[in-house]
Amino acid sequence: MVVRYDSEHEEALDQLFRALADRTRRDILRRTMVGEASISTLAADYAMSFAAVQKHVAVLEAAGLVVKSPQGRERVVRAEPERVAEARAALAALEALWHHRLSRLDELFAEDPPSPCKEP
Amino acid sequence: MVVRYDSEHEEALDQLFRALADRTRRDILRRTMVGEASISTLAADYAMSFAAVQKHVAVLEAAGLVVKSPQGRERVVRAEPERVAEARAALAALEALWHHRLSRLDELFAEDPPSPCKEP
DNA sequence: GTAACGTACAACCATTTGGTTGTACGTTAG
DNA sequence: CTAACGTACAACCAAATGGTTGTACGTTAC
């Protein structure tokens, strides 16, 4: 386990979190979580050009958070919840370090009973 | 509950996820989760200038993921696990939409028993 | 067949980001 | 006291980001 932190995985996390760091993209993600929608349907609700929304969807797709599939003359977008779960797992791993730290502190207390911490 | 999505909260999430979208910053976060460290201690391990690391710490601090406190002639950095938890909660909320969708599908199956889906 | 729709993609622009170097300032060690 | 250390901050630069408009192309409706 000396691999430190796998560069590919880190790159994937960069993409994941960057994709999540935009409110329009998070909103698209929410909407496509609830149910799939075409790009133009999505675009209709934002105060920006169709092309801009198209780019946001592309960013989400590159991050694996969303998949586009052709359906008639439109492309239908649906969210990929597993990918969101991956991001969440990465955060959980971060928090785990904290808990590990706490348990190290516990160890100190446990291994050091001769410490005179009793009340007088 | 018509507030759609609170703009301030969304801005905070933008900052949070953007701060997390950089491997150096995630690494700093990991290290300061395990135990606090001075900025120069942190900087020593990266192939970039001290000022660059200083900026990364500033981004983490602005996102609330880390706090700096003066200690002698150095500034000691420690992580703020609650903030990571907030980001994780936001992702969990996203995933919850997916589960909600599944339960809606369940409702359909439950509410629509007369649907003639039997095999012939 | 033609018009309208939905999408893709290129070119362009302003702003932000991630990095650099250089300078200044407080604190501690010797 | 002075030198070295740790930090802050400004100015600058290249590249990425988030947006625009314009053009082209396949599909559907009529």
mmCIF file of C-alpha atoms (C1' of nucleotides) in Angstrom:
data_model
loop_
_atom_site.group_PDB
_atom_site.id
_atom_site.type_symbol
_atom_site.label_atom_id
_atom_site.label_comp_id
_atom_site.label_asym_id
_atom_site.label_seq_id
_atom_site.Cartn_x
_atom_site.Cartn_y
_atom_site.Cartn_z
ATOM 1 C CA MET A 1 0.000 0.000 0.000
ATOM 2 C CA VAL A 2 2.902 2.326 -0.703
ATOM 3 C CA VAL A 3 1.328 3.574 -3.905
ATOM 4 C CA ARG A 4 0.661 6.828 -2.086
ATOM 5 C CA TYR A 5 -2.239 8.074 -4.163
ATOM 6 C CA ASP A 6 -2.943 6.571 -7.573
ATOM 7 C CA SER A 7 -2.560 9.275 -10.180
ATOM 8 C CA GLU A 8 -5.331 8.021 -12.447
ATOM 9 C CA HIS A 9 -7.780 7.843 -9.617
ATOM 10 C CA GLU A 10 -6.778 11.323 -8.504
ATOM 11 C CA GLU A 11 -7.355 12.617 -12.008
ATOM 12 C CA ALA A 12 -10.804 11.029 -12.024
ATOM 13 C CA LEU A 13 -11.552 12.699 -8.693
ATOM 14 C CA ASP A 14 -10.377 16.043 -10.076
ATOM 15 C CA GLN A 15 -12.874 15.662 -12.913
ATOM 16 C CA LEU A 16 -15.636 14.447 -10.621
ATOM 17 C CA PHE A 17 -15.399 17.267 -8.100
ATOM 18 C CA ARG A 18 -14.843 19.887 -10.751
ATOM 19 C CA ALA A 19 -17.990 18.714 -12.523
ATOM 20 C CA LEU A 20 -19.859 18.996 -9.239
ATOM 21 C CA ALA A 21 -18.521 22.487 -8.547
ATOM 22 C CA ASP A 22 -21.092 24.309 -10.668
ATOM 23 C CA ARG A 23 -24.659 24.947 -9.635
ATOM 24 C CA THR A 24 -26.062 24.537 -13.140
ATOM 25 C CA ARG A 25 -24.410 21.155 -13.446
ATOM 26 C CA ARG A 26 -25.607 20.102 -10.009
ATOM 27 C CA ASP A 27 -29.096 21.127 -11.009
ATOM 28 C CA ILE A 28 -28.888 19.136 -14.231
ATOM 29 C CA LEU A 29 -27.698 16.224 -12.152
ATOM 30 C CA ARG A 30 -30.670 16.576 -9.804
ATOM 31 C CA ARG A 31 -33.116 16.701 -12.654
ATOM 32 C CA THR A 32 -31.640 13.714 -14.442
ATOM 33 C CA MET A 33 -31.547 11.803 -11.183
ATOM 34 C CA VAL A 34 -35.279 12.147 -10.854
ATOM 35 C CA GLY A 35 -35.904 11.217 -14.459
ATOM 36 C CA GLU A 36 -34.153 11.340 -17.816
ATOM 37 C CA ALA A 37 -34.520 14.438 -19.979
ATOM 38 C CA SER A 38 -33.409 15.630 -23.395
ATOM 39 C CA ILE A 39 -30.751 18.331 -23.611
ATOM 40 C CA SER A 40 -33.180 20.889 -25.028
ATOM 41 C CA THR A 41 -35.670 20.134 -22.266
ATOM 42 C CA LEU A 42 -32.916 20.777 -19.756
ATOM 43 C CA ALA A 43 -31.717 23.895 -21.560
ATOM 44 C CA ALA A 44 -35.181 25.444 -21.580
ATOM 45 C CA ASP A 45 -34.967 26.165 -17.851
ATOM 46 C CA TYR A 46 -31.697 28.080 -17.694
ATOM 47 C CA ALA A 47 -30.894 31.676 -18.506
ATOM 48 C CA MET A 48 -28.134 30.749 -20.910
ATOM 49 C CA SER A 49 -27.727 29.532 -24.455
ATOM 50 C CA PHE A 50 -28.442 25.994 -25.562
ATOM 51 C CA ALA A 51 -24.775 25.558 -26.416
ATOM 52 C CA ALA A 52 -23.749 26.495 -22.868
ATOM 53 C CA VAL A 53 -26.053 23.851 -21.394
ATOM 54 C CA GLN A 54 -24.742 21.412 -23.967
ATOM 55 C CA LYS A 55 -21.231 22.068 -22.654
ATOM 56 C CA HIS A 56 -22.326 21.528 -19.064
ATOM 57 C CA VAL A 57 -23.827 18.185 -20.024
ATOM 58 C CA ALA A 58 -20.563 17.335 -21.799
ATOM 59 C CA VAL A 59 -18.606 18.089 -18.618
ATOM 60 C CA LEU A 60 -20.933 15.874 -16.598
ATOM 61 C CA GLU A 61 -20.618 13.155 -19.224
ATOM 62 C CA ALA A 62 -16.807 13.340 -19.253
ATOM 63 C CA ALA A 63 -16.874 12.949 -15.482
ATOM 64 C CA GLY A 64 -19.081 9.884 -15.861
ATOM 65 C CA LEU A 65 -21.868 11.497 -13.863
ATOM 66 C CA VAL A 66 -24.287 11.317 -16.749
ATOM 67 C CA VAL A 67 -24.821 9.322 -19.937
ATOM 68 C CA LYS A 68 -26.355 10.507 -23.197
ATOM 69 C CA SER A 69 -28.206 8.084 -25.435
ATOM 70 C CA PRO A 70 -29.742 8.923 -28.817
ATOM 71 C CA GLN A 71 -33.480 8.520 -28.879
ATOM 72 C CA GLY A 72 -35.180 9.590 -32.077
ATOM 73 C CA ARG A 73 -33.894 13.015 -32.971
ATOM 74 C CA GLU A 74 -32.971 13.934 -29.448
ATOM 75 C CA ARG A 75 -30.331 12.842 -26.966
ATOM 76 C CA VAL A 76 -31.706 11.740 -23.679
ATOM 77 C CA VAL A 77 -29.610 12.380 -20.567
ATOM 78 C CA ARG A 78 -29.762 10.300 -17.428
ATOM 79 C CA ALA A 79 -27.700 10.456 -14.257
ATOM 80 C CA GLU A 80 -25.273 7.776 -13.126
ATOM 81 C CA PRO A 81 -25.843 7.531 -9.369
ATOM 82 C CA GLU A 82 -22.905 5.173 -8.891
ATOM 83 C CA ARG A 83 -20.556 7.920 -9.893
ATOM 84 C CA VAL A 84 -22.024 10.253 -7.304
ATOM 85 C CA ALA A 85 -21.552 7.448 -4.822
ATOM 86 C CA GLU A 86 -17.879 7.276 -5.779
ATOM 87 C CA ALA A 87 -17.421 10.946 -4.993
ATOM 88 C CA ARG A 88 -19.212 10.443 -1.713
ATOM 89 C CA ALA A 89 -16.986 7.478 -0.929
ATOM 90 C CA ALA A 90 -13.904 9.631 -1.519
ATOM 91 C CA LEU A 91 -15.193 12.139 1.026
ATOM 92 C CA ALA A 92 -15.991 9.352 3.441
ATOM 93 C CA ALA A 93 -12.391 8.156 3.092
ATOM 94 C CA LEU A 94 -11.213 11.638 4.006
ATOM 95 C CA GLU A 95 -13.396 11.667 7.071
ATOM 96 C CA ALA A 96 -12.164 8.207 7.965
ATOM 97 C CA LEU A 97 -8.693 9.702 8.412
ATOM 98 C CA TRP A 98 -10.140 11.946 11.047
ATOM 99 C CA HIS A 99 -11.700 9.057 12.885
ATOM 100 C CA HIS A 100 -8.445 7.192 12.619
ATOM 101 C CA ARG A 101 -6.812 10.156 14.298
ATOM 102 C CA LEU A 102 -9.346 10.061 17.092
ATOM 103 C CA SER A 103 -8.732 6.369 17.620
ATOM 104 C CA ARG A 104 -5.007 7.046 17.827
ATOM 105 C CA LEU A 105 -5.778 9.481 20.588
ATOM 106 C CA ASP A 106 -7.887 6.813 22.250
ATOM 107 C CA GLU A 107 -4.918 4.481 22.022
ATOM 108 C CA LEU A 108 -2.809 7.013 23.823
ATOM 109 C CA PHE A 109 -5.288 7.161 26.636
ATOM 110 C CA ALA A 110 -5.558 3.403 26.689
ATOM 111 C CA GLU A 111 -1.821 2.736 26.619
ATOM 112 C CA ASP A 112 -1.005 5.351 29.176
ATOM 113 C CA PRO A 113 -3.047 4.450 32.226
ATOM 114 C CA PRO A 114 -0.247 5.363 34.699
ATOM 115 C CA SER A 115 -0.851 8.968 33.708
ATOM 116 C CA PRO A 116 -2.016 10.675 36.885
ATOM 117 C CA CYS A 117 -5.222 12.225 35.560
ATOM 118 C CA LYS A 118 -7.442 11.350 38.478
ATOM 119 C CA GLU A 119 -9.156 14.066 40.368
ATOM 120 C CA PRO A 120 -7.672 14.756 43.781
ATOM 121 C CA MET B 1 -40.491 24.584 0.113
ATOM 122 C CA VAL B 2 -40.700 26.575 -3.095
ATOM 123 C CA VAL B 3 -37.310 28.161 -2.514
ATOM 124 C CA ARG B 4 -35.981 25.946 -5.287
ATOM 125 C CA TYR B 5 -32.319 25.977 -4.350
ATOM 126 C CA ASP B 6 -30.949 28.562 -1.960
ATOM 127 C CA SER B 7 -28.410 30.692 -3.803
ATOM 128 C CA GLU B 8 -26.100 31.189 -0.835
ATOM 129 C CA HIS B 9 -25.965 27.505 -0.136
ATOM 130 C CA GLU B 10 -25.282 26.813 -3.785
ATOM 131 C CA GLU B 11 -22.429 29.286 -3.739
ATOM 132 C CA ALA B 12 -20.986 27.560 -0.698
ATOM 133 C CA LEU B 13 -21.227 24.223 -2.492
ATOM 134 C CA ASP B 14 -19.496 25.704 -5.540
ATOM 135 C CA GLN B 15 -16.620 26.748 -3.299
ATOM 136 C CA LEU B 16 -16.575 23.443 -1.454
ATOM 137 C CA PHE B 17 -16.460 21.203 -4.501
ATOM 138 C CA ARG B 18 -14.061 23.466 -6.355
ATOM 139 C CA ALA B 19 -11.705 23.334 -3.373
ATOM 140 C CA LEU B 20 -11.936 19.550 -3.437
ATOM 141 C CA ALA B 21 -11.278 19.386 -7.173
ATOM 142 C CA ASP B 22 -7.507 19.567 -6.914
ATOM 143 C CA ARG B 23 -5.273 16.695 -5.883
ATOM 144 C CA THR B 24 -2.799 18.884 -4.029
ATOM 145 C CA ARG B 25 -5.612 20.366 -1.971
ATOM 146 C CA ARG B 26 -7.123 16.942 -1.304
ATOM 147 C CA ASP B 27 -3.706 15.772 -0.177
ATOM 148 C CA ILE B 28 -3.319 18.752 2.136
ATOM 149 C CA LEU B 29 -6.745 17.935 3.493
ATOM 150 C CA ARG B 30 -5.746 14.328 4.126
ATOM 151 C CA ARG B 31 -2.607 15.359 5.916
ATOM 152 C CA THR B 32 -4.322 17.929 8.084
ATOM 153 C CA MET B 33 -7.085 15.438 8.868
ATOM 154 C CA VAL B 34 -4.551 13.080 10.382
ATOM 155 C CA GLY B 35 -2.830 15.837 12.300
ATOM 156 C CA GLU B 36 -2.231 19.564 12.123
ATOM 157 C CA ALA B 37 0.784 20.882 10.239
ATOM 158 C CA SER B 38 2.423 24.207 9.495
ATOM 159 C CA ILE B 39 2.234 25.602 5.982
ATOM 160 C CA SER B 40 5.956 25.202 5.406
ATOM 161 C CA THR B 41 5.824 21.607 6.605
ATOM 162 C CA LEU B 42 3.074 20.981 4.113
ATOM 163 C CA ALA B 43 4.879 22.841 1.344
ATOM 164 C CA ALA B 44 8.057 20.816 1.792
ATOM 165 C CA ASP B 45 6.428 17.761 0.189
ATOM 166 C CA TYR B 46 5.205 19.250 -3.074
ATOM 167 C CA ALA B 47 7.044 20.045 -6.273
ATOM 168 C CA MET B 48 5.870 23.633 -6.304
ATOM 169 C CA SER B 49 6.736 26.919 -4.655
ATOM 170 C CA PHE B 50 5.835 27.759 -1.094
ATOM 171 C CA ALA B 51 3.568 30.527 -2.356
ATOM 172 C CA ALA B 52 1.621 28.048 -4.485
ATOM 173 C CA VAL B 53 0.966 25.812 -1.491
ATOM 174 C CA GLN B 54 0.048 28.893 0.494
ATOM 175 C CA LYS B 55 -2.596 29.673 -2.113
ATOM 176 C CA HIS B 56 -3.971 26.143 -1.978
ATOM 177 C CA VAL B 57 -4.298 26.424 1.784
ATOM 178 C CA ALA B 58 -6.061 29.761 1.283
ATOM 179 C CA VAL B 59 -8.567 28.130 -1.088
ATOM 180 C CA LEU B 60 -9.238 25.375 1.444
ATOM 181 C CA GLU B 61 -9.601 27.976 4.173
ATOM 182 C CA ALA B 62 -12.047 30.070 2.123
ATOM 183 C CA ALA B 63 -14.116 26.937 1.579
ATOM 184 C CA GLY B 64 -14.123 26.336 5.325
ATOM 185 C CA LEU B 65 -12.377 22.994 4.911
ATOM 186 C CA VAL B 66 -9.399 24.099 6.966
ATOM 187 C CA VAL B 67 -8.518 26.643 9.623
ATOM 188 C CA LYS B 68 -5.213 28.391 10.182
ATOM 189 C CA SER B 69 -4.157 29.459 13.649
ATOM 190 C CA PRO B 70 -0.978 31.329 14.547
ATOM 191 C CA GLN B 71 1.335 29.372 16.748
ATOM 192 C CA GLY B 72 4.667 30.962 17.462
ATOM 193 C CA ARG B 73 6.132 32.118 14.211
ATOM 194 C CA GLU B 74 4.240 29.614 12.139
ATOM 195 C CA ARG B 75 0.632 29.110 11.122
ATOM 196 C CA VAL B 76 -0.704 25.723 11.945
ATOM 197 C CA VAL B 77 -3.325 24.251 9.639
ATOM 198 C CA ARG B 78 -5.945 21.749 10.687
ATOM 199 C CA ALA B 79 -8.836 20.234 8.784
ATOM 200 C CA GLU B 80 -12.502 20.870 9.507
ATOM 201 C CA PRO B 81 -14.147 17.459 9.135
ATOM 202 C CA GLU B 82 -17.641 18.896 9.515
ATOM 203 C CA ARG B 83 -17.198 20.762 6.273
ATOM 204 C CA VAL B 84 -16.252 17.584 4.457
ATOM 205 C CA ALA B 85 -19.347 16.039 5.975
ATOM 206 C CA GLU B 86 -21.415 18.861 4.497
ATOM 207 C CA ALA B 87 -20.121 18.104 1.030
ATOM 208 C CA ARG B 88 -20.835 14.458 1.572
ATOM 209 C CA ALA B 89 -24.344 15.286 2.738
ATOM 210 C CA ALA B 90 -24.943 17.252 -0.460
ATOM 211 C CA LEU B 91 -23.980 14.209 -2.497
ATOM 212 C CA ALA B 92 -26.186 12.021 -0.350
ATOM 213 C CA ALA B 93 -29.070 14.393 -1.084
ATOM 214 C CA LEU B 94 -28.415 13.955 -4.793
ATOM 215 C CA GLU B 95 -28.472 10.211 -4.450
ATOM 216 C CA ALA B 96 -31.644 10.456 -2.403
ATOM 217 C CA LEU B 97 -33.372 11.833 -5.491
ATOM 218 C CA TRP B 98 -32.497 8.643 -7.266
ATOM 219 C CA HIS B 99 -33.973 6.538 -4.509
ATOM 220 C CA HIS B 100 -37.031 8.734 -4.538
ATOM 221 C CA ARG B 101 -37.326 7.950 -8.226
ATOM 222 C CA LEU B 102 -37.123 4.266 -7.548
ATOM 223 C CA SER B 103 -39.814 4.534 -4.930
ATOM 224 C CA ARG B 104 -42.022 6.369 -7.417
ATOM 225 C CA LEU B 105 -41.587 3.435 -9.747
ATOM 226 C CA ASP B 106 -42.537 1.170 -6.888
ATOM 227 C CA GLU B 107 -45.657 3.260 -6.392
ATOM 228 C CA LEU B 108 -46.566 2.759 -10.019
ATOM 229 C CA PHE B 109 -46.328 -0.962 -9.620
ATOM 230 C CA ALA B 110 -48.276 -0.801 -6.397
ATOM 231 C CA GLU B 111 -50.988 1.555 -7.600
ATOM 232 C CA ASP B 112 -51.449 -0.013 -10.996
ATOM 233 C CA PRO B 113 -52.228 -3.641 -10.385
ATOM 234 C CA PRO B 114 -54.937 -3.760 -13.117
ATOM 235 C CA SER B 115 -52.209 -3.135 -15.686
ATOM 236 C CA PRO B 116 -52.309 -6.130 -18.036
ATOM 237 C CA CYS B 117 -48.701 -7.145 -17.807
ATOM 238 C CA LYS B 118 -49.289 -10.826 -17.421
ATOM 239 C CA GLU B 119 -47.790 -13.198 -19.894
ATOM 240 C CA PRO B 120 -50.276 -14.574 -22.371
ATOM 241 C "C1'" DG C 1 -40.258 17.507 -49.983
ATOM 242 C "C1'" DT C 2 -39.823 21.144 -46.944
ATOM 243 C "C1'" DA C 3 -39.821 23.344 -42.652
ATOM 244 C "C1'" DA C 4 -38.917 23.034 -37.990
ATOM 245 C "C1'" DC C 5 -36.570 20.770 -34.306
ATOM 246 C "C1'" DG C 6 -32.617 18.908 -31.655
ATOM 247 C "C1'" DT C 7 -27.944 18.392 -31.697
ATOM 248 C "C1'" DA C 8 -22.955 18.934 -32.656
ATOM 249 C "C1'" DC C 9 -19.094 21.710 -33.100
ATOM 250 C "C1'" DA C 10 -15.975 25.561 -34.149
ATOM 251 C "C1'" DA C 11 -14.358 30.193 -33.181
ATOM 252 C "C1'" DC C 12 -14.138 33.692 -30.200
ATOM 253 C "C1'" DC C 13 -14.056 36.404 -25.671
ATOM 254 C "C1'" DA C 14 -13.667 37.625 -20.541
ATOM 255 C "C1'" DT C 15 -12.619 35.838 -16.250
ATOM 256 C "C1'" DT C 16 -10.705 32.550 -13.165
ATOM 257 C "C1'" DT C 17 -7.194 29.334 -11.882
ATOM 258 C "C1'" DG C 18 -2.738 27.538 -10.788
ATOM 259 C "C1'" DG C 19 1.540 28.587 -11.041
ATOM 260 C "C1'" DT C 20 5.788 31.765 -10.847
ATOM 261 C "C1'" DT C 21 9.096 35.423 -8.664
ATOM 262 C "C1'" DG C 22 10.056 39.153 -5.690
ATOM 263 C "C1'" DT C 23 9.527 41.957 -1.625
ATOM 264 C "C1'" DA C 24 8.283 42.931 3.117
ATOM 265 C "C1'" DC C 25 7.445 41.807 7.868
ATOM 266 C "C1'" DG C 26 7.141 39.456 12.419
ATOM 267 C "C1'" DT C 27 9.306 35.816 15.309
ATOM 268 C "C1'" DT C 28 12.672 32.907 17.103
ATOM 269 C "C1'" DA C 29 17.535 30.884 17.644
ATOM 270 C "C1'" DG C 30 22.238 31.611 18.656
ATOM 271 C "C1'" DC D 1 21.635 42.033 17.824
ATOM 272 C "C1'" DT D 2 21.593 39.631 13.870
ATOM 273 C "C1'" DA D 3 20.591 35.961 10.949
ATOM 274 C "C1'" DA D 4 17.507 32.623 9.592
ATOM 275 C "C1'" DC D 5 12.863 31.079 9.403
ATOM 276 C "C1'" DG D 6 7.857 31.205 8.350
ATOM 277 C "C1'" DT D 7 4.469 33.853 6.452
ATOM 278 C "C1'" DA D 8 1.904 37.356 3.737
ATOM 279 C "C1'" DC D 9 1.077 39.594 -0.381
ATOM 280 C "C1'" DA D 10 1.579 41.811 -4.934
ATOM 281 C "C1'" DA D 11 2.506 41.472 -9.844
ATOM 282 C "C1'" DC D 12 2.743 38.770 -13.529
ATOM 283 C "C1'" DC D 13 1.788 34.763 -16.917
ATOM 284 C "C1'" DA D 14 -0.243 30.602 -19.370
ATOM 285 C "C1'" DA D 15 -3.960 27.706 -19.517
ATOM 286 C "C1'" DA D 16 -8.547 26.369 -18.363
ATOM 287 C "C1'" DT D 17 -13.454 27.707 -17.667
ATOM 288 C "C1'" DG D 18 -17.949 29.448 -18.742
ATOM 289 C "C1'" DG D 19 -20.122 31.903 -21.702
ATOM 290 C "C1'" DT D 20 -21.368 33.741 -26.546
ATOM 291 C "C1'" DT D 21 -22.669 33.364 -31.771
ATOM 292 C "C1'" DG D 22 -22.726 31.043 -36.049
ATOM 293 C "C1'" DT D 23 -22.861 27.104 -39.061
ATOM 294 C "C1'" DA D 24 -23.858 22.367 -40.372
ATOM 295 C "C1'" DC D 25 -26.315 18.077 -40.145
ATOM 296 C "C1'" DG D 26 -29.662 14.336 -39.131
ATOM 297 C "C1'" DT D 27 -34.545 13.480 -37.865
ATOM 298 C "C1'" DT D 28 -39.311 14.213 -37.551
ATOM 299 C "C1'" DA D 29 -43.885 16.500 -38.615
ATOM 300 C "C1'" DC D 30 -46.900 18.122 -42.015
#
